CSV table of C-alpha atoms and ligand atoms in Angstrom, one decimal:
chain,number,residue,atom,x,y,z
A,290,MET,CA,-42.5,-3.9,17.2
A,291,SER,CA,-40.2,-3.2,14.4
A,292,PHE,CA,-36.9,-4.9,13.6
A,293,ASN,CA,-36.6,-3.5,10.1
A,294,TYR,CA,-33.9,-1.2,11.1
A,295,ALA,CA,-31.7,-4.2,12.0
A,296,LYS,CA,-32.1,-5.5,8.4
A,297,SER,CA,-31.2,-2.4,6.6
A,298,ALA,CA,-28.2,-1.3,8.6
A,299,ARG,CA,-25.1,-0.8,6.4
A,300,LYS,CA,-22.7,-0.9,9.3
A,301,ILE,CA,-22.4,-1.3,13.1
A,302,LEU,CA,-19.8,0.8,14.8
A,303,CYS,CA,-18.9,0.3,18.5
A,304,ILE,CA,-17.1,2.6,20.9
A,305,GLY,CA,-14.6,0.9,23.1
A,306,ARG,CA,-13.8,2.1,26.7
A,307,ASN,CA,-16.5,4.7,27.2
A,308,TYR,CA,-17.2,4.0,30.9
A,309,ALA,CA,-14.4,4.6,33.4
A,310,ALA,CA,-15.3,1.7,35.8
A,311,HIS,CA,-15.4,-0.7,32.8
A,312,ILE,CA,-11.9,0.4,31.7
A,313,ALA,CA,-10.6,-0.3,35.2
A,314,GLU,CA,-12.2,-3.7,35.4
A,315,LEU,CA,-10.3,-4.9,32.3
A,316,ASN,CA,-7.1,-3.1,33.2
A,317,ASN,CA,-7.2,-1.0,30.1
A,318,VAL,CA,-5.9,2.5,29.4
A,319,LYS,CA,-8.4,5.4,29.2
A,320,PRO,CA,-8.3,6.7,25.6
A,321,GLN,CA,-7.7,10.3,24.8
A,322,GLN,CA,-10.0,10.1,21.8
A,323,PRO,CA,-12.9,7.7,21.3
A,324,PHE,CA,-11.7,4.6,19.4
A,325,TYR,CA,-14.1,2.2,17.7
A,326,PHE,CA,-14.4,-1.0,15.7
A,327,LEU,CA,-16.8,-2.6,13.3
A,328,LYS,CA,-19.1,-5.5,14.0
A,329,PRO,CA,-20.4,-7.3,10.9
A,330,THR,CA,-24.1,-7.0,10.2
A,331,SER,CA,-24.1,-10.8,10.1
A,332,SER,CA,-23.6,-10.8,13.8
A,333,ILE,CA,-27.0,-9.3,14.5
A,334,LEU,CA,-29.4,-11.4,16.5
A,335,GLN,CA,-32.9,-10.0,16.6
A,336,GLN,CA,-34.8,-10.3,19.9
A,337,GLY,CA,-36.8,-13.5,19.6
A,338,ALA,CA,-34.5,-15.2,17.1
A,339,GLY,CA,-32.8,-17.5,19.7
A,340,ALA,CA,-29.8,-17.7,21.9
A,341,VAL,CA,-26.3,-16.3,21.7
A,342,LEU,CA,-24.0,-19.0,20.4
A,343,ILE,CA,-20.8,-19.7,22.4
A,344,PRO,CA,-18.2,-20.9,19.9
A,345,LYS,CA,-16.0,-23.8,20.8
A,346,GLY,CA,-12.9,-22.6,22.7
A,347,THR,CA,-14.1,-19.1,23.4
A,348,VAL,CA,-14.8,-17.3,26.6
A,349,VAL,CA,-17.7,-15.0,25.8
A,350,HIS,CA,-18.4,-11.8,27.7
A,351,HIS,CA,-21.6,-9.7,27.7
A,352,GLU,CA,-21.4,-6.0,27.3
A,353,VAL,CA,-24.8,-4.3,27.5
A,354,GLU,CA,-24.9,-1.0,25.5
A,355,LEU,CA,-27.2,1.7,24.3
A,356,ALA,CA,-27.4,1.8,20.5
A,357,VAL,CA,-28.3,4.8,18.4
A,358,ILE,CA,-29.7,4.5,14.9
A,359,LEU,CA,-28.9,7.4,12.6
A,360,ASN,CA,-31.4,9.2,10.4
A,361,LYS,CA,-29.0,10.9,8.0
A,362,THR,CA,-25.5,11.0,6.5
A,363,LEU,CA,-22.8,12.4,8.6
A,364,LYS,CA,-19.4,13.2,7.1
A,365,ASN,CA,-16.4,15.2,8.3
A,366,LEU,CA,-18.3,16.8,11.1
A,367,ASP,CA,-16.5,19.6,12.9
A,368,PRO,CA,-15.9,18.3,16.4
A,369,ASP,CA,-16.0,21.8,17.9
A,370,ALA,CA,-19.3,22.7,16.1
A,371,PHE,CA,-21.3,19.5,16.2
A,372,SER,CA,-23.4,19.9,19.4
A,373,ASP,CA,-25.3,17.7,21.6
A,374,LYS,CA,-28.5,19.0,20.0
A,375,ASP,CA,-27.1,18.3,16.5
A,376,ALA,CA,-26.4,14.7,17.6
A,377,ILE,CA,-29.9,14.2,18.9
A,378,ASP,CA,-31.3,15.6,15.6
A,379,ALA,CA,-29.2,13.0,13.7
A,380,ILE,CA,-30.7,10.1,15.8
A,381,ASP,CA,-33.6,8.2,14.3
A,382,GLY,CA,-34.2,6.1,17.4
A,383,TYR,CA,-32.5,3.8,19.8
A,384,ALA,CA,-32.1,0.1,20.6
A,385,LEU,CA,-30.7,-2.0,23.4
A,386,ALA,CA,-27.7,-4.0,22.2
A,387,ILE,CA,-25.3,-6.5,23.6
A,388,ASP,CA,-21.7,-6.3,22.3
A,389,PHE,CA,-20.8,-9.9,22.9
A,390,THR,CA,-17.1,-10.4,22.8
A,391,ALA,CA,-14.9,-13.6,22.7
A,392,ARG,CA,-12.7,-12.2,25.4
A,393,ASN,CA,-9.9,-14.7,25.0
A,394,VAL,CA,-9.8,-14.2,21.2
A,395,GLN,CA,-9.8,-10.5,21.7
A,396,ASP,CA,-7.0,-10.7,24.4
A,397,GLU,CA,-4.9,-12.8,22.1
A,398,ALA,CA,-5.4,-10.3,19.2
A,399,LYS,CA,-4.5,-7.4,21.5
A,400,LYS,CA,-1.3,-9.1,22.5
A,401,LYS,CA,-0.3,-9.9,18.9
A,402,GLY,CA,-1.5,-6.5,17.5
A,403,LEU,CA,-4.1,-8.2,15.4
A,404,PRO,CA,-7.6,-7.0,14.4
A,405,TRP,CA,-10.5,-7.4,16.7
A,406,SER,CA,-12.9,-8.4,14.0
A,407,ILE,CA,-12.9,-12.1,14.9
A,408,GLY,CA,-13.4,-11.7,18.6
A,409,LYS,CA,-16.2,-9.2,18.1
A,410,GLY,CA,-17.8,-10.7,14.9
A,411,PHE,CA,-19.2,-14.2,15.5
A,412,ASP,CA,-22.7,-14.8,14.4
A,413,THR,CA,-25.3,-13.9,17.1
A,414,PHE,CA,-22.7,-11.6,18.9
A,415,CYS,CA,-24.9,-8.5,18.4
A,416,PRO,CA,-28.4,-9.0,19.9
A,417,LEU,CA,-30.6,-6.0,19.2
A,418,SER,CA,-33.9,-5.1,20.7
A,419,ALA,CA,-36.8,-3.7,18.8
A,420,PHE,CA,-36.6,-0.2,17.6
A,421,ILE,CA,-37.1,2.3,20.4
A,422,PRO,CA,-38.8,5.5,19.1
A,423,LYS,CA,-36.9,8.6,20.0
A,424,SER,CA,-39.8,10.0,22.0
A,425,LYS,CA,-39.4,7.2,24.6
A,426,ILE,CA,-35.9,8.4,25.5
A,427,PRO,CA,-36.0,12.1,26.0
A,428,ASP,CA,-32.4,12.2,27.2
A,429,PRO,CA,-29.9,9.5,26.1
A,430,TYR,CA,-27.7,10.3,29.2
A,431,ASN,CA,-30.5,9.5,31.6
A,432,VAL,CA,-31.0,5.8,30.7
A,433,GLU,CA,-30.4,2.9,33.1
A,434,LEU,CA,-28.9,-0.1,31.3
A,435,PHE,CA,-29.1,-3.4,33.0
A,436,LEU,CA,-28.3,-7.0,32.3
A,437,LYS,CA,-29.1,-10.1,34.3
A,438,ILE,CA,-27.9,-13.7,34.0
A,439,ASN,CA,-30.3,-16.3,35.5
A,440,GLY,CA,-32.0,-13.6,37.5
A,441,GLU,CA,-28.8,-12.1,38.9
A,442,THR,CA,-27.9,-8.5,38.0
A,443,LYS,CA,-24.5,-8.3,36.4
A,444,GLN,CA,-24.6,-4.8,34.9
A,445,ASP,CA,-26.7,-1.9,36.0
A,446,ASP,CA,-25.5,1.7,35.4
A,447,LEU,CA,-26.6,5.0,34.0
A,448,THR,CA,-25.6,6.3,30.6
A,449,SER,CA,-24.6,9.6,32.4
A,450,LEU,CA,-21.3,7.8,33.1
A,451,MET,CA,-20.3,7.8,29.4
A,452,ILE,CA,-16.9,9.4,29.0
A,453,PHE,CA,-17.4,10.6,25.4
A,454,PRO,CA,-20.9,12.0,24.7
A,455,ILE,CA,-22.7,11.0,21.5
A,456,ASN,CA,-21.9,14.2,19.6
A,457,LYS,CA,-18.2,13.6,20.2
A,458,ILE,CA,-18.5,9.9,19.2
A,459,LEU,CA,-20.3,10.8,15.9
A,460,SER,CA,-18.0,13.6,15.0
A,461,THR,CA,-14.9,11.5,15.6
A,462,MET,CA,-16.2,8.6,13.6
A,463,SER,CA,-17.4,10.9,10.8
A,464,SER,CA,-13.9,12.2,10.2
A,465,VAL,CA,-12.8,8.7,9.2
A,466,MET,CA,-15.8,7.1,7.7
A,467,THR,CA,-19.0,8.5,6.4
A,468,LEU,CA,-21.9,7.6,8.7
A,469,GLU,CA,-25.0,6.6,6.8
A,470,LYS,CA,-28.7,6.7,7.5
A,471,GLY,CA,-29.5,3.4,9.3
A,472,ASP,CA,-26.0,2.9,10.7
A,473,ILE,CA,-26.1,1.5,14.2
A,474,ILE,CA,-23.7,3.0,16.8
A,475,LEU,CA,-23.0,1.2,20.1
A,476,THR,CA,-22.0,3.7,22.7
A,477,GLY,CA,-20.0,1.5,25.1
A,478,THR,CA,-20.6,-0.7,28.1
A,479,PRO,CA,-20.6,0.1,31.8
A,480,LYS,CA,-18.8,-2.1,34.4
A,481,GLY,CA,-19.8,-5.6,35.2
A,482,VAL,CA,-18.9,-7.4,32.0
A,483,GLY,CA,-18.4,-11.1,32.5
A,484,LYS,CA,-18.7,-14.6,31.1
A,485,VAL,CA,-21.8,-16.3,29.7
A,486,VAL,CA,-22.1,-20.0,29.2
A,487,PRO,CA,-24.5,-22.1,27.1
A,488,GLY,CA,-27.8,-22.4,28.8
A,489,ASP,CA,-27.6,-19.0,30.6
A,490,HIS,CA,-30.8,-17.1,30.6
A,491,ILE,CA,-29.8,-13.5,29.7
A,492,VAL,CA,-32.2,-10.6,30.2
A,493,ALA,CA,-31.3,-7.1,29.5
A,494,GLY,CA,-33.1,-3.8,29.2
A,495,LEU,CA,-33.2,-0.2,29.8
A,496,LYS,CA,-35.2,2.1,32.1
A,497,VAL,CA,-36.0,5.8,32.0
A,498,ASP,CA,-36.7,7.3,35.4
A,499,GLY,CA,-37.1,3.9,36.8
A,500,VAL,CA,-39.6,2.7,34.2
A,501,GLU,CA,-38.6,-0.1,31.8
A,502,ILE,CA,-39.0,0.6,28.1
A,503,GLU,CA,-40.9,-2.2,26.5
A,504,GLU,CA,-39.2,-2.0,23.1
A,505,GLY,CA,-35.8,-2.2,24.7
A,506,LYS,CA,-36.2,-5.7,26.2
A,507,LEU,CA,-33.8,-8.4,25.3
A,508,ASP,CA,-34.5,-11.9,26.5
A,509,LEU,CA,-32.1,-14.6,25.3
A,510,PRO,CA,-33.0,-18.1,26.1
B,26,MET,CA,-19.5,-2.2,-17.0
B,27,SER,CA,-21.3,-3.0,-13.8
B,28,PHE,CA,-20.6,-1.6,-10.4
B,29,ASN,CA,-23.9,-2.7,-8.8
B,30,TYR,CA,-22.1,-5.4,-6.9
B,31,ALA,CA,-20.2,-2.7,-5.0
B,32,LYS,CA,-23.5,-1.1,-3.9
B,33,SER,CA,-25.2,-4.2,-2.6
B,34,ALA,CA,-22.3,-5.7,-0.7
B,35,ARG,CA,-23.2,-6.3,3.0
B,36,LYS,CA,-19.6,-6.7,4.1
B,37,ILE,CA,-16.0,-6.5,3.0
B,38,LEU,CA,-13.6,-9.0,4.6
B,39,CYS,CA,-9.9,-8.8,4.0
B,40,ILE,CA,-7.2,-11.4,4.6
B,41,GLY,CA,-4.0,-10.1,6.2
B,42,ARG,CA,-0.6,-11.6,5.5
B,43,ASN,CA,-1.3,-14.0,2.6
B,44,TYR,CA,1.9,-13.5,0.6
B,45,ALA,CA,5.2,-14.5,2.2
B,46,ALA,CA,7.3,-11.7,0.7
B,47,HIS,CA,4.8,-9.1,1.9
B,48,ILE,CA,4.9,-10.5,5.4
B,49,ALA,CA,8.7,-10.2,5.3
B,50,GLU,CA,8.7,-6.6,4.0
B,51,LEU,CA,6.6,-5.4,7.0
B,52,ASN,CA,8.5,-7.6,9.5
B,53,ASN,CA,5.4,-9.4,10.4
B,54,VAL,CA,4.9,-13.0,11.7
B,55,LYS,CA,3.5,-15.6,9.3
B,56,PRO,CA,0.1,-16.6,10.6
B,57,GLN,CA,-0.8,-20.3,11.3
B,58,GLN,CA,-4.4,-19.6,10.3
B,59,PRO,CA,-5.8,-16.9,8.0
B,60,PHE,CA,-6.7,-13.8,10.0
B,61,TYR,CA,-8.9,-11.1,8.6
B,62,PHE,CA,-10.6,-7.8,9.3
B,63,LEU,CA,-13.6,-5.8,8.1
B,64,LYS,CA,-13.5,-2.7,6.0
B,65,PRO,CA,-16.7,-0.6,6.0
B,66,THR,CA,-18.7,-0.5,2.8
B,67,SER,CA,-18.5,3.3,3.2
B,68,SER,CA,-14.8,3.0,2.2
B,69,ILE,CA,-15.7,1.8,-1.3
B,70,LEU,CA,-14.5,4.0,-4.1
B,71,GLN,CA,-15.8,2.9,-7.5
B,72,GLN,CA,-13.5,3.1,-10.5
B,73,GLY,CA,-14.2,6.5,-12.1
B,74,ALA,CA,-15.4,8.2,-8.9
B,75,GLY,CA,-12.2,10.1,-8.1
B,76,ALA,CA,-9.0,9.9,-6.2
B,77,VAL,CA,-8.1,8.2,-2.9
B,78,LEU,CA,-8.1,10.8,-0.1
B,79,ILE,CA,-5.0,11.0,2.0
B,80,PRO,CA,-6.3,12.1,5.5
B,81,LYS,CA,-4.2,14.6,7.4
B,82,GLY,CA,-1.5,13.1,9.5
B,83,THR,CA,-1.6,9.7,7.8
B,84,VAL,CA,0.9,7.7,5.9
B,85,VAL,CA,-1.2,5.8,3.3
B,86,HIS,CA,0.0,2.6,1.7
B,87,HIS,CA,-1.4,0.8,-1.4
B,88,GLU,CA,-2.1,-2.9,-1.3
B,89,VAL,CA,-3.3,-4.3,-4.6
B,90,GLU,CA,-5.5,-7.4,-4.1
B,91,LEU,CA,-7.7,-9.8,-6.0
B,92,ALA,CA,-11.3,-9.6,-4.7
B,93,VAL,CA,-13.9,-12.3,-5.0
B,94,ILE,CA,-17.6,-11.7,-4.8
B,95,LEU,CA,-19.8,-14.5,-3.4
B,96,ASN,CA,-22.9,-15.9,-5.0
B,97,LYS,CA,-24.3,-17.7,-2.0
B,98,THR,CA,-24.5,-17.9,1.8
B,99,LEU,CA,-21.6,-19.8,3.4
B,100,LYS,CA,-21.9,-20.8,7.0
B,101,ASN,CA,-19.8,-23.1,9.2
B,102,LEU,CA,-18.0,-24.8,6.3
B,103,ASP,CA,-16.0,-27.9,7.1
B,104,PRO,CA,-12.4,-26.8,6.3
B,105,ASP,CA,-11.4,-30.4,5.5
B,106,ALA,CA,-14.3,-30.9,3.1
B,107,PHE,CA,-14.7,-27.5,1.4
B,108,SER,CA,-12.6,-27.9,-1.7
B,109,ASP,CA,-11.1,-25.7,-4.2
B,110,LYS,CA,-13.9,-26.5,-6.6
B,111,ASP,CA,-16.5,-25.7,-3.9
B,112,ALA,CA,-14.9,-22.3,-3.5
B,113,ILE,CA,-14.9,-21.6,-7.2
B,114,ASP,CA,-18.6,-22.6,-7.3
B,115,ALA,CA,-19.3,-20.1,-4.5
B,116,ILE,CA,-17.7,-17.2,-6.5
B,117,ASP,CA,-20.0,-15.0,-8.5
B,118,GLY,CA,-17.2,-13.0,-10.0
B,119,TYR,CA,-14.0,-11.0,-9.3
B,120,ALA,CA,-12.8,-7.5,-8.9
B,121,LEU,CA,-9.5,-5.7,-8.6
B,122,ALA,CA,-9.3,-3.9,-5.2
B,123,ILE,CA,-6.8,-1.7,-3.4
B,124,ASP,CA,-6.8,-2.2,0.4
B,125,PHE,CA,-5.5,1.3,1.2
B,126,THR,CA,-4.1,1.4,4.7
B,127,ALA,CA,-3.1,4.3,7.0
B,128,ARG,CA,0.1,2.5,8.0
B,129,ASN,CA,1.0,4.8,10.8
B,130,VAL,CA,-2.5,4.6,12.3
B,131,GLN,CA,-2.4,0.8,11.9
B,132,ASP,CA,1.1,0.5,13.4
B,133,GLU,CA,0.0,2.6,16.4
B,134,ALA,CA,-3.1,0.4,16.8
B,135,LYS,CA,-1.0,-2.7,16.7
B,136,LYS,CA,1.4,-1.4,19.3
B,137,LYS,CA,-1.5,-0.5,21.6
B,138,GLY,CA,-3.6,-3.7,20.9
B,139,LEU,CA,-6.4,-1.6,19.4
B,140,PRO,CA,-8.7,-2.4,16.5
B,141,TRP,CA,-7.6,-1.9,12.9
B,142,SER,CA,-10.9,-0.4,11.8
B,143,ILE,CA,-9.7,3.2,11.7
B,144,GLY,CA,-6.5,2.6,9.8
B,145,LYS,CA,-8.3,0.4,7.3
B,146,GLY,CA,-11.6,2.2,7.1
B,147,PHE,CA,-11.3,5.8,5.9
B,148,ASP,CA,-13.6,6.9,3.0
B,149,THR,CA,-12.1,6.0,-0.4
B,150,PHE,CA,-9.8,3.3,1.1
B,151,CYS,CA,-11.3,0.5,-0.9
B,152,PRO,CA,-11.2,1.3,-4.6
B,153,LEU,CA,-13.0,-1.4,-6.6
B,154,SER,CA,-12.9,-2.1,-10.3
B,155,ALA,CA,-15.9,-3.1,-12.4
B,156,PHE,CA,-17.3,-6.6,-11.9
B,157,ILE,CA,-15.1,-9.2,-13.6
B,158,PRO,CA,-17.2,-12.1,-14.9
B,159,LYS,CA,-16.0,-15.5,-13.7
B,160,SER,CA,-15.4,-16.6,-17.2
B,161,LYS,CA,-12.6,-14.1,-17.6
B,162,ILE,CA,-10.6,-15.7,-14.8
B,163,PRO,CA,-10.5,-19.4,-15.4
B,164,ASP,CA,-8.0,-19.9,-12.6
B,165,PRO,CA,-7.8,-17.4,-9.7
B,166,TYR,CA,-4.3,-18.6,-8.9
B,167,ASN,CA,-3.1,-17.7,-12.3
B,168,VAL,CA,-3.6,-13.9,-12.1
B,169,GLU,CA,-0.9,-11.3,-12.3
B,170,LEU,CA,-1.7,-8.3,-10.0
B,171,PHE,CA,0.1,-5.1,-10.7
B,172,LEU,CA,0.1,-1.5,-9.4
B,173,LYS,CA,2.0,1.5,-10.8
B,174,ILE,CA,2.5,4.9,-9.3
B,175,ASN,CA,3.2,7.7,-11.9
B,176,GLY,CA,4.1,5.0,-14.4
B,177,GLU,CA,6.5,3.1,-12.1
B,178,THR,CA,5.7,-0.5,-11.2
B,179,LYS,CA,5.4,-0.9,-7.4
B,180,GLN,CA,3.6,-4.3,-7.2
B,181,ASP,CA,3.6,-7.1,-9.7
B,182,ASP,CA,3.1,-10.6,-8.7
B,183,LEU,CA,1.1,-13.8,-9.3
B,184,THR,CA,-1.8,-14.9,-7.2
B,185,SER,CA,-0.1,-18.3,-7.2
B,186,LEU,CA,2.0,-17.0,-4.3
B,187,MET,CA,-1.0,-16.9,-1.9
B,188,ILE,CA,-0.3,-18.8,1.3
B,189,PHE,CA,-3.9,-19.7,2.0
B,190,PRO,CA,-6.1,-20.6,-1.0
B,191,ILE,CA,-9.5,-19.2,-1.4
B,192,ASN,CA,-11.3,-22.4,-0.1
B,193,LYS,CA,-9.3,-22.2,3.1
B,194,ILE,CA,-10.0,-18.4,3.5
B,195,LEU,CA,-13.7,-18.9,3.0
B,196,SER,CA,-14.0,-21.9,5.3
B,197,THR,CA,-12.1,-20.2,8.1
B,198,MET,CA,-14.2,-17.0,7.8
B,199,SER,CA,-17.4,-18.9,7.6
B,200,SER,CA,-16.8,-20.6,11.0
B,201,VAL,CA,-16.9,-17.2,12.6
B,202,MET,CA,-19.3,-15.1,10.5
B,203,THR,CA,-21.9,-16.2,8.0
B,204,LEU,CA,-20.7,-15.1,4.5
B,205,GLU,CA,-23.6,-13.8,2.4
B,206,LYS,CA,-24.3,-13.5,-1.2
B,207,GLY,CA,-22.6,-10.3,-2.4
B,208,ASP,CA,-20.0,-10.2,0.3
B,209,ILE,CA,-16.6,-9.0,-1.1
B,210,ILE,CA,-13.5,-10.9,0.1
B,211,LEU,CA,-10.0,-9.4,-0.5
B,212,THR,CA,-7.4,-12.1,-0.7
B,213,GLY,CA,-4.3,-10.3,0.4
B,214,THR,CA,-1.5,-8.3,-1.2
B,215,PRO,CA,1.8,-9.3,-2.7
B,216,LYS,CA,5.0,-7.5,-1.8
B,217,GLY,CA,5.8,-4.0,-2.9
B,218,VAL,CA,3.4,-2.0,-0.7
B,219,GLY,CA,4.4,1.6,-0.1
B,220,LYS,CA,3.4,5.2,0.3
B,221,VAL,CA,1.1,7.2,-1.9
B,222,VAL,CA,0.9,11.0,-1.7
B,223,PRO,CA,-1.8,13.4,-3.0
B,224,GLY,CA,-1.4,13.9,-6.7
B,225,ASP,CA,0.0,10.4,-7.4
B,226,HIS,CA,-1.5,8.8,-10.4
B,227,ILE,CA,-2.2,5.2,-9.4
B,228,VAL,CA,-3.0,2.6,-12.0
B,229,ALA,CA,-3.7,-1.0,-11.1
B,230,GLY,CA,-4.9,-4.0,-12.9
B,231,LEU,CA,-4.7,-7.7,-13.5
B,232,LYS,CA,-3.6,-9.9,-16.3
B,233,VAL,CA,-4.4,-13.5,-17.2
B,234,ASP,CA,-1.7,-15.2,-19.3
B,235,GLY,CA,-0.1,-11.8,-19.9
B,236,VAL,CA,-3.4,-10.2,-21.2
B,237,GLU,CA,-4.9,-7.4,-19.2
B,238,ILE,CA,-8.6,-7.8,-18.2
B,239,GLU,CA,-10.5,-4.7,-19.2
B,240,GLU,CA,-13.0,-4.8,-16.3
B,241,GLY,CA,-10.2,-5.1,-13.8
B,242,LYS,CA,-8.6,-1.7,-14.5
B,243,LEU,CA,-8.3,0.9,-11.7
B,244,ASP,CA,-7.1,4.3,-12.6
B,245,LEU,CA,-7.0,6.8,-9.8
B,246,PRO,CA,-6.3,10.4,-10.8
C,87,MG,MG1,-16.6,-0.4,26.5
C,88,MG,MG1,-18.5,-2.9,23.8
C,89,MG,MG1,-4.5,-6.0,2.6
């Protein structure tokens, strides 16, 4: 299984608040437009490379997400013209990702109007599965994302619940920053986010029509 | 003159609020610790590659900054032990940078507790000069940074006014995210930030002991 995509990514962009029930659980406001933030590529943790690190003084939450990897440059896309099919054409493949978040650091930043980069950017805060070939996911809105801690299911929802579809996400981002071949886009987390502590055994994955996709497995010791 | 460093950078990290007079001019609070944010590498504009773009509906401010380029990996540095000399040893060279900021977008994000990535991340928002060899800047705290618009000086201050020195900046960042060889660190802007409009001729540079360093010139048409 290939992890090369994780080494060559120029940037990681993540949508916030793309599932209504997750917005409600954090008492956030539903955005009119997709908003997003960067995670540093130094936060990538490849499947098999070890555990997520819980930095001292932080409360770390899991957010399981479907990641798309781009196969071309996208720049100043017309949001009215860039279709669902165009978006699929621009996708090289998929991955399962966890957008780990130091929630107390992020909450403090939100209160003070400071950037999210620290709360989102610690080393190991972006575990990525192996590359999932596009053929394995015929429809990115028909994917079941799940995450378990010590055997207990914490998140389990369908990507059909996304508020903003991928074409809308890509066109909005592309009007600000050029998206490049290899960029990794995290499409938001469904409800059920919560705390992880050192020693937790975290297993996450995705299913298509009830069948788990081997490449999408994440198993963090 | 070499711009290769700008092509191989894995990340751009920027300190906010590192000059007291600039904190005052934006009515911000002085931080207890350095805080920082990411700019995407897609925002890099190499000297000679054209003008900064002013996106529709944005109020764009210039922030001239001294950038340092790292020559090694820095991870979990001990802030008490990592000295000024250690920091200089970890610097490969310098560049002049402008941290362009869509101030209205950033202000709105600050009000709503949203990430800064959009306001800081537009294409062309990170002009970079050619690589400045370390030998040209014997002391990074004895550098005069200046920026002129249409011939009028807007910013002109010494890097000796930095609140957090480079060793403190690097050790703080490294405790969150691994700093990698080639990473570009912007060290903050002195007072005098303000609006640029399409057609403005922006010239920025740096001087050591009153003498301008050729490699550090930025001239945006
Ligand atoms: Mg979300
Ligand atoms: Mg997320
Ligand atoms: Mg700045």
